[in-house]
C-alpha positions as a printed NumPy array, in Angstrom:
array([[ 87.067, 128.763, 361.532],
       [ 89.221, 126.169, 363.148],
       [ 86.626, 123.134, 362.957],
       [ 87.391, 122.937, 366.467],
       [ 84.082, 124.477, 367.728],
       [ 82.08 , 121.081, 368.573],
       [ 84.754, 120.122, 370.794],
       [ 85.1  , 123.2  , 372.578],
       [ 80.861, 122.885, 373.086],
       [ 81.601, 119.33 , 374.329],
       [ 84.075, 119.869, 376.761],
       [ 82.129, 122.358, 378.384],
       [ 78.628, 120.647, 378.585],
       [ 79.7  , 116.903, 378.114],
       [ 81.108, 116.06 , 382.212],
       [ 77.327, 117.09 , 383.188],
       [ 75.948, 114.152, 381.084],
       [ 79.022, 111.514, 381.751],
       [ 79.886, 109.194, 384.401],
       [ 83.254, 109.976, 385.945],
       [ 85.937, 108.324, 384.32 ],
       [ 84.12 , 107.903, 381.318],
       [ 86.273, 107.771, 378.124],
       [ 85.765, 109.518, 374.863],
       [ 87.174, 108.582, 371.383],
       [ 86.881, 111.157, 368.676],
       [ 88.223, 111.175, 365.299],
       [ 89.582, 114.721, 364.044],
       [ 91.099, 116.385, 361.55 ],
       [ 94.533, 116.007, 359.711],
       [ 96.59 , 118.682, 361.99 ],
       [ 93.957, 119.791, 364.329],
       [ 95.927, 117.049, 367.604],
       [ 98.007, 119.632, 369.085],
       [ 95.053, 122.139, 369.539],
       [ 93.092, 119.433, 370.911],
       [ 95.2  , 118.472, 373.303],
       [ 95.325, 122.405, 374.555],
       [ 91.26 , 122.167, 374.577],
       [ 91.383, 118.445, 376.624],
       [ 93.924, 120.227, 379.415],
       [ 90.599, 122.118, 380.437],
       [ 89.09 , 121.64 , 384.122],
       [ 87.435, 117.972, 384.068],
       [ 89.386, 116.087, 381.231],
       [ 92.3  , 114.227, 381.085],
       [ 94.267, 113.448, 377.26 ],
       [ 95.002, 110.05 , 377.768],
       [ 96.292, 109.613, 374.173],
       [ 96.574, 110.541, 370.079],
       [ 96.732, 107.834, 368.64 ],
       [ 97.85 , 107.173, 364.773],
       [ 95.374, 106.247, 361.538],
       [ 96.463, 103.191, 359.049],
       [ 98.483, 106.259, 356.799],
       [100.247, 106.975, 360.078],
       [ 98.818, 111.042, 360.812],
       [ 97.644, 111.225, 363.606],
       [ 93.553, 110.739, 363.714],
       [ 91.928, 110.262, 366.75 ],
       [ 91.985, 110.199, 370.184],
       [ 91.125, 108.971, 373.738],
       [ 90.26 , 111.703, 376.361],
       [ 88.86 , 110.821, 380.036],
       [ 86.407, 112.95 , 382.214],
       [ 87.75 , 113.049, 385.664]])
């Protein structure tokens, strides 16, 4: 109900499939940063930023697997 259900999939089964310090840049939705940044605090990921679109909302962002 959140759109957020993808991300929680990935950040469980992604670190199996990635190198480690591999990065990951995903675009999101208008609003949804701060409850991705609770979902990249998990176990194996690091938030390394948000980072603005051209409108200035934040839009996507850069997460590493550690």
């Amino acid at each position: 109900t959140d759109g957020l259900d993808f991300y929680r999939r990935f950040i469980a089964e992604a670190p199996a499939f990635l190198q480690p310090d591999a990065r990951l840049v995903a675009e999101f939705g208008d609003g949804q940063e701060i409850a991705l940044a609770g979902l990249f605090a998990a176990p194996g990921w690091s938030l390394e930023a948000i980072e603005k679109d051209l409108s200035g909302r934040a839009r996507f962002m850069v997460a590493r697997c550690v």
